[in-house]
PDB file of C-alpha atoms in Angstrom:
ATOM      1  CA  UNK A 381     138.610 -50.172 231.436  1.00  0.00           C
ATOM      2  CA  UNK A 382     138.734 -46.349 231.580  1.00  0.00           C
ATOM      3  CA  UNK A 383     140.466 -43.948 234.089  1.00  0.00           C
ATOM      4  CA  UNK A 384     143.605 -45.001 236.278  1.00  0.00           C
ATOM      5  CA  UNK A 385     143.961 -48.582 237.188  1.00  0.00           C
ATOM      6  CA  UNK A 386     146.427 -50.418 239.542  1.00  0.00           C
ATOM      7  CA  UNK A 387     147.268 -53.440 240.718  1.00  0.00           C
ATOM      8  CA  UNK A 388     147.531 -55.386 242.941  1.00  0.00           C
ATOM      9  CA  UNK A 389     144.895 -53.045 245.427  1.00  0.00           C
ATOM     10  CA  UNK A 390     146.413 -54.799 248.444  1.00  0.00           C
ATOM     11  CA  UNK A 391     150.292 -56.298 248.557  1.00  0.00           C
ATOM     12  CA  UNK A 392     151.786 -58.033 251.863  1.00  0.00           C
ATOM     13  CA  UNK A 393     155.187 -58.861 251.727  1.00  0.00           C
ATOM     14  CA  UNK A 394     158.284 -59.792 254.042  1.00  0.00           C
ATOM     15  CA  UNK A 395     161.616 -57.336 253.826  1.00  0.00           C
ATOM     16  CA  UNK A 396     163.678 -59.868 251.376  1.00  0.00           C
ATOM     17  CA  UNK A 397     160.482 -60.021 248.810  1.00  0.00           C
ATOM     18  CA  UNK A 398     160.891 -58.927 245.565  1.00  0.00           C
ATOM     19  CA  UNK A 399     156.988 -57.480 244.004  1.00  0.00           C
ATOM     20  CA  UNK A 400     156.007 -54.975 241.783  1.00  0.00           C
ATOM     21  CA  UNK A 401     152.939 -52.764 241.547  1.00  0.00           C
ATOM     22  CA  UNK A 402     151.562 -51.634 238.068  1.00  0.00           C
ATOM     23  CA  UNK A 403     149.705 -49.058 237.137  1.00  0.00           C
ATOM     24  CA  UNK A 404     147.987 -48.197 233.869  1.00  0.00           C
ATOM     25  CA  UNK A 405     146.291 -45.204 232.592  1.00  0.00           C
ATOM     26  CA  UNK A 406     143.377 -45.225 230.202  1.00  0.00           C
ATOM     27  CA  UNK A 407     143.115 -41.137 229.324  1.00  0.00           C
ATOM     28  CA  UNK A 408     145.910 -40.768 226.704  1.00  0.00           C
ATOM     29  CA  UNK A 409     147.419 -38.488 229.032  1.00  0.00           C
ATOM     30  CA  UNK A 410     151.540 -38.292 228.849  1.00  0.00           C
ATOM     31  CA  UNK A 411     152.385 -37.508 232.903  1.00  0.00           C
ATOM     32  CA  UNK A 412     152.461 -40.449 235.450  1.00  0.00           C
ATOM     33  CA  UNK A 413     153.389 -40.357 238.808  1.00  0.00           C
ATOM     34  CA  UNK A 414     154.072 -42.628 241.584  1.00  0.00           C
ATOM     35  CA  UNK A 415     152.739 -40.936 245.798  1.00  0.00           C
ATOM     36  CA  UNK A 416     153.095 -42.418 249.122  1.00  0.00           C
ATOM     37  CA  UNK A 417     150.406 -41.951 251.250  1.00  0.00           C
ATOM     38  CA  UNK A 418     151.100 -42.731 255.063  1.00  0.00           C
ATOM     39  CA  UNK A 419     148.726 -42.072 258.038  1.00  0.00           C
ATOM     40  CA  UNK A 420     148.330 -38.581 258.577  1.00  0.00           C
ATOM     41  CA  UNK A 421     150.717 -37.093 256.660  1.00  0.00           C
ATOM     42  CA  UNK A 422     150.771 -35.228 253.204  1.00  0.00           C
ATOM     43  CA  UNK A 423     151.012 -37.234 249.911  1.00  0.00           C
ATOM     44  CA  UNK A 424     154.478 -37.664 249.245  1.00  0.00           C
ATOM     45  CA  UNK A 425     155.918 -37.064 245.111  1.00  0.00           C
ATOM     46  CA  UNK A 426     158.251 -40.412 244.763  1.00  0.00           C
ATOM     47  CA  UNK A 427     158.631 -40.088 240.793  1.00  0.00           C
ATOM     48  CA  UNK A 428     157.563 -38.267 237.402  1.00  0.00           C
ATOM     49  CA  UNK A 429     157.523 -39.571 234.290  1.00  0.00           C
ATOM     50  CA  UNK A 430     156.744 -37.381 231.339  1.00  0.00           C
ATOM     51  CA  UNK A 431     156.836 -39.174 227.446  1.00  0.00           C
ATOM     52  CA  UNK A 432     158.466 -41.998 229.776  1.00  0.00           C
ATOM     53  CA  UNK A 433     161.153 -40.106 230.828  1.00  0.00           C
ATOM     54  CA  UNK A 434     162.170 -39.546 234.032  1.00  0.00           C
ATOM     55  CA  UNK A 435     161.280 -36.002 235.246  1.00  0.00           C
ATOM     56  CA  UNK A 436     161.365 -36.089 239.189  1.00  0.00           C
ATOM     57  CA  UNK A 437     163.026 -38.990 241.809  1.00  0.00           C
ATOM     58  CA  UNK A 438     162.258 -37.167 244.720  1.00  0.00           C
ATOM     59  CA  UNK A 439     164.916 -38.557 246.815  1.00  0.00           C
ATOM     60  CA  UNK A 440     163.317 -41.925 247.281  1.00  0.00           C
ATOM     61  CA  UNK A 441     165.232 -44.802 248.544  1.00  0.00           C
ATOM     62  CA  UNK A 442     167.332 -46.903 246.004  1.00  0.00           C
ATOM     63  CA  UNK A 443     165.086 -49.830 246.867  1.00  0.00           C
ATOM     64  CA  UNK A 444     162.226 -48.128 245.143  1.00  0.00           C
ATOM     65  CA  UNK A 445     162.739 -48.488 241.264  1.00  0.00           C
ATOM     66  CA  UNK A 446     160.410 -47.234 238.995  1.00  0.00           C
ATOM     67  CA  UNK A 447     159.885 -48.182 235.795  1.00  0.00           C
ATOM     68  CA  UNK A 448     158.069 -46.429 232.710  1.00  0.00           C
ATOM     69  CA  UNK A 449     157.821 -48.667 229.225  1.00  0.00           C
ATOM     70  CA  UNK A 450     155.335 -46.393 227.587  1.00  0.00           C
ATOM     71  CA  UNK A 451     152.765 -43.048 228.204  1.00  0.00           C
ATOM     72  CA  UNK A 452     150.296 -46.061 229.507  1.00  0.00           C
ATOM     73  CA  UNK A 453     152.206 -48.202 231.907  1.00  0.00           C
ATOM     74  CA  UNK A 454     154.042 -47.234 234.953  1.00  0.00           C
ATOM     75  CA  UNK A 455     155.721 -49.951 237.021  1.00  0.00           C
ATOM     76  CA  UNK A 456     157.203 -49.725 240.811  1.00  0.00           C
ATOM     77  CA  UNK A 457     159.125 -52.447 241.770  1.00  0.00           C
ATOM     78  CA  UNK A 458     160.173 -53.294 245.362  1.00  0.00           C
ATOM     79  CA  UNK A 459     162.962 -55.059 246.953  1.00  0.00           C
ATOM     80  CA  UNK A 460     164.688 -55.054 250.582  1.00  0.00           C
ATOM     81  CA  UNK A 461     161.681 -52.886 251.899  1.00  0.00           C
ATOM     82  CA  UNK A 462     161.544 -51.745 255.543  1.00  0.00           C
ATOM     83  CA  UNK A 463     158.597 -52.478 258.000  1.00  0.00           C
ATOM     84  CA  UNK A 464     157.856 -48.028 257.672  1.00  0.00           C
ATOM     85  CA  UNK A 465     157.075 -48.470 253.647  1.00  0.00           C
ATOM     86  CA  UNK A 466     154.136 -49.558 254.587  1.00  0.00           C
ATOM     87  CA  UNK A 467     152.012 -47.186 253.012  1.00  0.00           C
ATOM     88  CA  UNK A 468     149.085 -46.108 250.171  1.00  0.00           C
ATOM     89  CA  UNK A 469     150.602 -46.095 247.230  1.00  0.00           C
ATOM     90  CA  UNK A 470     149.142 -44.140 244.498  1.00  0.00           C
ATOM     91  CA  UNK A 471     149.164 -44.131 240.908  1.00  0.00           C
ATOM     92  CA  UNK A 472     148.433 -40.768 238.892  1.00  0.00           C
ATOM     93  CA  UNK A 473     148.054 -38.983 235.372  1.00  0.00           C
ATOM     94  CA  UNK A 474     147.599 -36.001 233.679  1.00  0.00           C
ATOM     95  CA  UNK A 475     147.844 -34.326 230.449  1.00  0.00           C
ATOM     96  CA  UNK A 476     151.327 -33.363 229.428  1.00  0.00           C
ATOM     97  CA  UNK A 477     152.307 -30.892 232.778  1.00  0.00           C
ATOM     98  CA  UNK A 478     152.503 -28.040 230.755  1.00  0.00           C
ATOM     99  CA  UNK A 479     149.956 -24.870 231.607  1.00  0.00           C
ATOM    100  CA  UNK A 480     148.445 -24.169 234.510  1.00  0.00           C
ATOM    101  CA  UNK A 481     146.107 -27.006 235.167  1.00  0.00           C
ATOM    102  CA  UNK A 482     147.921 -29.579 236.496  1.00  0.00           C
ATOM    103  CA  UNK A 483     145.180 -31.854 237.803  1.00  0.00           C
ATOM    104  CA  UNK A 484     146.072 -35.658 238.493  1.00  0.00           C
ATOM    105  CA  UNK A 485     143.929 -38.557 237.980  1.00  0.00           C
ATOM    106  CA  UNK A 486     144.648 -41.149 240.658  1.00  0.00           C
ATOM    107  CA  UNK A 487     143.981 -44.873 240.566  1.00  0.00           C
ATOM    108  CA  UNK A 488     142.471 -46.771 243.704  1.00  0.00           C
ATOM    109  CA  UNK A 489     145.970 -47.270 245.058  1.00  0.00           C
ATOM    110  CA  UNK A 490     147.772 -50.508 246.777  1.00  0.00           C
ATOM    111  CA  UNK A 491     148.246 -50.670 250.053  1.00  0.00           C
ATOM    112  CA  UNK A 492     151.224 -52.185 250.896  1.00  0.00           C
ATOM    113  CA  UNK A 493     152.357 -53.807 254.544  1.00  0.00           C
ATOM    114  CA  UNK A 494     155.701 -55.079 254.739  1.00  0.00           C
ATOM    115  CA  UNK A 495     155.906 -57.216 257.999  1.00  0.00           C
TER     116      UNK A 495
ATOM    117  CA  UNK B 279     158.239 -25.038 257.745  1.00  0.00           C
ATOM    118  CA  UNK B 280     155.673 -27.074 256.067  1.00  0.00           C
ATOM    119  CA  UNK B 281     155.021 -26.323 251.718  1.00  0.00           C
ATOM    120  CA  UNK B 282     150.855 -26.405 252.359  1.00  0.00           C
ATOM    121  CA  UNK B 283     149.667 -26.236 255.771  1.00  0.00           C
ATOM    122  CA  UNK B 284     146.173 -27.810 256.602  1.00  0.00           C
ATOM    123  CA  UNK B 285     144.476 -27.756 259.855  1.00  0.00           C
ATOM    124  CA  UNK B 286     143.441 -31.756 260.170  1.00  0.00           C
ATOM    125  CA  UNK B 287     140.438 -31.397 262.012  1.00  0.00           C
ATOM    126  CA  UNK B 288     138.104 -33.249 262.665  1.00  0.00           C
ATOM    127  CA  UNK B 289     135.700 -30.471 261.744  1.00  0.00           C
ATOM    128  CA  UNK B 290     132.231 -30.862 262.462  1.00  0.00           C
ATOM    129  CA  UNK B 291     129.325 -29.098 261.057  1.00  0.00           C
ATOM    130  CA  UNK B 292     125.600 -30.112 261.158  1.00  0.00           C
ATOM    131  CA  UNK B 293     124.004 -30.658 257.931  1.00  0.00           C
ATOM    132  CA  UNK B 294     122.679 -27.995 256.053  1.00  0.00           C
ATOM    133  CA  UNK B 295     125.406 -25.529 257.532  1.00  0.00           C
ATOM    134  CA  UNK B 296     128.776 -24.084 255.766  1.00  0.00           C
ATOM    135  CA  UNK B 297     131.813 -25.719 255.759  1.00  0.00           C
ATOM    136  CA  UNK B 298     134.694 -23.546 256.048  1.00  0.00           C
ATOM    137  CA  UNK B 299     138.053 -25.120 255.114  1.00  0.00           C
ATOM    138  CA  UNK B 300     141.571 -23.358 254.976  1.00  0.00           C
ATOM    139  CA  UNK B 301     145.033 -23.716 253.406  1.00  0.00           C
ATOM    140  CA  UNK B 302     148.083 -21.822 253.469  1.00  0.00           C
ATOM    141  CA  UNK B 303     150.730 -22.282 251.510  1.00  0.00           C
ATOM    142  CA  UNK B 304     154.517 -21.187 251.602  1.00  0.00           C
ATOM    143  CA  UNK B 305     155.849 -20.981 247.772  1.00  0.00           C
ATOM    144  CA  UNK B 306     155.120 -16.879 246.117  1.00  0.00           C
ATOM    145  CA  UNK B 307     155.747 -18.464 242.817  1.00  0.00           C
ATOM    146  CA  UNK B 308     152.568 -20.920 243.117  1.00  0.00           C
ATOM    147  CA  UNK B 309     150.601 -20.568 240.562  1.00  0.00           C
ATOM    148  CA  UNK B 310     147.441 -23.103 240.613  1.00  0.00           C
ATOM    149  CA  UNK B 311     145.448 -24.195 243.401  1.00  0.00           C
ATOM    150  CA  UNK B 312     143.017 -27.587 243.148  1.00  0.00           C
ATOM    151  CA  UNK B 313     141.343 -29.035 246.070  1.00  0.00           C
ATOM    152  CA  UNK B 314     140.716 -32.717 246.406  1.00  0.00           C
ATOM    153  CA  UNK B 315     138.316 -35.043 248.400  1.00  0.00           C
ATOM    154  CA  UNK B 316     139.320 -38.181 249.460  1.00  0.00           C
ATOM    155  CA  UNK B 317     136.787 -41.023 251.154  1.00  0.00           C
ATOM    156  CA  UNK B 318     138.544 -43.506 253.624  1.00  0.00           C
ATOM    157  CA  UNK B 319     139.769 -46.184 251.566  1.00  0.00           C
ATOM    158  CA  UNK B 320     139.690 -44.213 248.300  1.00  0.00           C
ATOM    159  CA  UNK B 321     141.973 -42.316 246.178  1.00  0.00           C
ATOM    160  CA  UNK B 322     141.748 -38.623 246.322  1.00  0.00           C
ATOM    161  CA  UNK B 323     139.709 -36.735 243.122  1.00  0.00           C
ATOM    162  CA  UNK B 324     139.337 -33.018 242.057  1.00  0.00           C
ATOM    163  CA  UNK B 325     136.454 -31.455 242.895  1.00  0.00           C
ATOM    164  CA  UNK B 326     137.843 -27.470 242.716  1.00  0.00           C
ATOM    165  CA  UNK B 327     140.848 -25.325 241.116  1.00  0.00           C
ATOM    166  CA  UNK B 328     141.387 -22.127 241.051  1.00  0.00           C
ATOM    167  CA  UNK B 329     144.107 -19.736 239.959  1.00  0.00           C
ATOM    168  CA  UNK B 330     143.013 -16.004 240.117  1.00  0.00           C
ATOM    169  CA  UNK B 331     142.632 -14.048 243.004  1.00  0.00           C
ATOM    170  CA  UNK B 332     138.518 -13.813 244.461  1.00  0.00           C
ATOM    171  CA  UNK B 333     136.129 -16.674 244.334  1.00  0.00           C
ATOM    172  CA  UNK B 334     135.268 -19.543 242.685  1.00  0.00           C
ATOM    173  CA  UNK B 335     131.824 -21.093 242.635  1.00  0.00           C
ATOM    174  CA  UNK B 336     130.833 -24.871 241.440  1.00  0.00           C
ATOM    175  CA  UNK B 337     127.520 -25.851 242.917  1.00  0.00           C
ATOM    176  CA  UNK B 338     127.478 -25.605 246.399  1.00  0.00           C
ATOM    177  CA  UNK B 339     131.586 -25.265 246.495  1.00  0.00           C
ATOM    178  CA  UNK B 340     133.642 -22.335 246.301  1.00  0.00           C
ATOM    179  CA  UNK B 341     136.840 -22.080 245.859  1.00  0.00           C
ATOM    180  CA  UNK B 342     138.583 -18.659 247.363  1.00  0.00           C
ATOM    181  CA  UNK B 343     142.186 -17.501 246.787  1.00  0.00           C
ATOM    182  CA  UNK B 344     144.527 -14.590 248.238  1.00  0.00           C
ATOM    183  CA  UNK B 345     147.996 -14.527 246.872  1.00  0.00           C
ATOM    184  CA  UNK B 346     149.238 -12.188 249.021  1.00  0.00           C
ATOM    185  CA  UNK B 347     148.293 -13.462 252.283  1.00  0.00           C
ATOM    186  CA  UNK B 348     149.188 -16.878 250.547  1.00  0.00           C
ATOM    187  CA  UNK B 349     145.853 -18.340 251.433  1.00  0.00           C
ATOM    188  CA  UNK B 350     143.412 -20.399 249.659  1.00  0.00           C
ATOM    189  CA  UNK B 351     139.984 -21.881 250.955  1.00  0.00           C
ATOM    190  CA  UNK B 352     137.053 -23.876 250.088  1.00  0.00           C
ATOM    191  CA  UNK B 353     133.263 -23.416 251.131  1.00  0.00           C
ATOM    192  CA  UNK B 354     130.687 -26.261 251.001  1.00  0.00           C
ATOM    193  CA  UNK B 355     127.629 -24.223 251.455  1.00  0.00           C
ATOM    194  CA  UNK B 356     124.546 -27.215 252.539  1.00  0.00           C
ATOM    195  CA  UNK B 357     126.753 -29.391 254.096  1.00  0.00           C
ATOM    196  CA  UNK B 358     125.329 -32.778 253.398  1.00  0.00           C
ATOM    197  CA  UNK B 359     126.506 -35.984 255.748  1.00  0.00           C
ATOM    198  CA  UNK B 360     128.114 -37.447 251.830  1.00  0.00           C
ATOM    199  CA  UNK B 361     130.250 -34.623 252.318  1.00  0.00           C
ATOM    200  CA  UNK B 362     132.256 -36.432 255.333  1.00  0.00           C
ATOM    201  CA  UNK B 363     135.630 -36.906 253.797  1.00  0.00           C
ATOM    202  CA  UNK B 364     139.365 -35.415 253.848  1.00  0.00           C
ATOM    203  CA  UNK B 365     139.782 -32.832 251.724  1.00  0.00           C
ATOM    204  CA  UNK B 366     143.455 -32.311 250.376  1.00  0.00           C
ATOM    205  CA  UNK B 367     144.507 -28.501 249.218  1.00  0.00           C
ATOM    206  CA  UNK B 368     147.019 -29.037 246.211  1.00  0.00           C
ATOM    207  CA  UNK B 369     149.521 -26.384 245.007  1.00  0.00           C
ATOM    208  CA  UNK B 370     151.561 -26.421 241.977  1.00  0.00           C
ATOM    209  CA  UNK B 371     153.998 -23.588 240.471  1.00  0.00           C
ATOM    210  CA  UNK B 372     153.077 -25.108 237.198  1.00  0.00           C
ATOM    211  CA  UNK B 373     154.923 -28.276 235.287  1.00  0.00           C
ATOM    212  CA  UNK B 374     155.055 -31.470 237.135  1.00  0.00           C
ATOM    213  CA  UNK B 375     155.321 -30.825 240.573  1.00  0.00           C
ATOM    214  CA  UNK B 376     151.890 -30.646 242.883  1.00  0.00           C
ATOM    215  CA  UNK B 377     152.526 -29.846 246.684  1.00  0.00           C
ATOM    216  CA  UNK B 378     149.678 -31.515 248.792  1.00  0.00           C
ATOM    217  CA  UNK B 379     148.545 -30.446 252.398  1.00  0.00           C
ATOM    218  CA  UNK B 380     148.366 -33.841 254.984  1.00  0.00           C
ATOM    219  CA  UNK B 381     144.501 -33.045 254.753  1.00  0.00           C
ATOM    220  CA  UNK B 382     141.168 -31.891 256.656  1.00  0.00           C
ATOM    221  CA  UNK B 383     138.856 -34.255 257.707  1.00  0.00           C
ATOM    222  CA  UNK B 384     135.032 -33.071 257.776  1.00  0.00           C
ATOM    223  CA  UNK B 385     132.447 -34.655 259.371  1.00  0.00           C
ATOM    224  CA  UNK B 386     129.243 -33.453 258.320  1.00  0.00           C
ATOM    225  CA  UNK B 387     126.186 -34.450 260.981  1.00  0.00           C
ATOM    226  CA  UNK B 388     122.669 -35.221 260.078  1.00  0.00           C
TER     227      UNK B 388
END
């Protein structure tokens, strides 16, 4: 597999579930990061994770916990969710964040709907 | 006051014409600006960055920045209708953090 991948691409789930969504990264890059994407509104940061350390929680609810084994692997696992977390979420990489090029490769996404 | 400010269309152009499409942005210390296109259903991907003042040219895009009016644009000279697409303006003042507009959808006629 090459590029970003994530899984699963499509995640329904009732407000007392418990899931995770995985996402690995095939470039040898050292940056991951976890968006939300909601209709008609700007991606949103939720986390960073450089050398799989924790870089950025961009004031995301507690019921959003990330989690970052290794450079490849980033996991976001979800409990207690509310019916407006329904969302795109996506999965990106990049190089190390240093310099000035700071583009992001992003995986297809999940969408989630929490009913 | 919104970070990156997009207008979010729809804007329509007939094929073969220039697409004109415009971001502000409200950090000084921004540093590097990408532009992304993003299908419906798909994850957004890099098609342009730029960080010096002027223009930019890759194919039939270009890329045009203006730090002091805090404004950054991109062109898609021969509009084709595989154009059709949102296309997100990006800002970063370097490290980890990327600011992203909400997004400009095109729709290119043929």
């Amino acid at each position: 597999e090459t590029g970003v991948t994530q899984t699963p691409r499509h995640l329904v789930m009732g407000m007392t579930n418990k899931k995770s969504l995985k996402c690995e990264q095939h470039l040898g890059h050292n940056a991951m990061y976890w968006y939300k994407q909601s209709a008609k509104k700007p991606l949103e940061l939720m986390f960073v994770y450089n050398f799989k350390e924790q870089t950025e929680n961009n004031s995301v609810p507690s019921r959003f916990s990330p989690e970052c084994p290794n450079s490849s692997h980033l996991f976001l696992h979800l409990h207690t969710l509310q019916p407006e977390d329904s969302a795109l979420y996506l999965c990106a990489s990049h190089g190390d964040g240093t310099g000035l090029y700071n583009e992001q490769f992003f995986g297809p996404g999940t969408r989630l709907t929490v009913l | 006051q919104k970070e990156v400010e997009q207008n979010s269309g729809p804007l329509s152009v007939p094929e073969g014409a220039i697409a004109s499409l415009n971001c502000t942005y409200s950090d000084r210390g921004s540093q590097s600006f990408f532009w992304y296109r993003q299908y419906s259903g798909k994850s957004p991907e890099l098609i342009m960055f730029i960080y010096s003042n002027g223009d930019k040219e890759d194919g039939r895009f270009t890329a045009q920045l203006n730090k002091a009016s805090q404004y950054v644009s991109l062109l898609i000279r021969d509009s084709q209708p595989s154009d059709s697409a949102t296309y997100l303006c990006a800002v970063s003042t370097g490290g980890f953090k990327t600011i992203f507009g909400a997004g400009t959808r095109l729709f290119v006629k043929a």
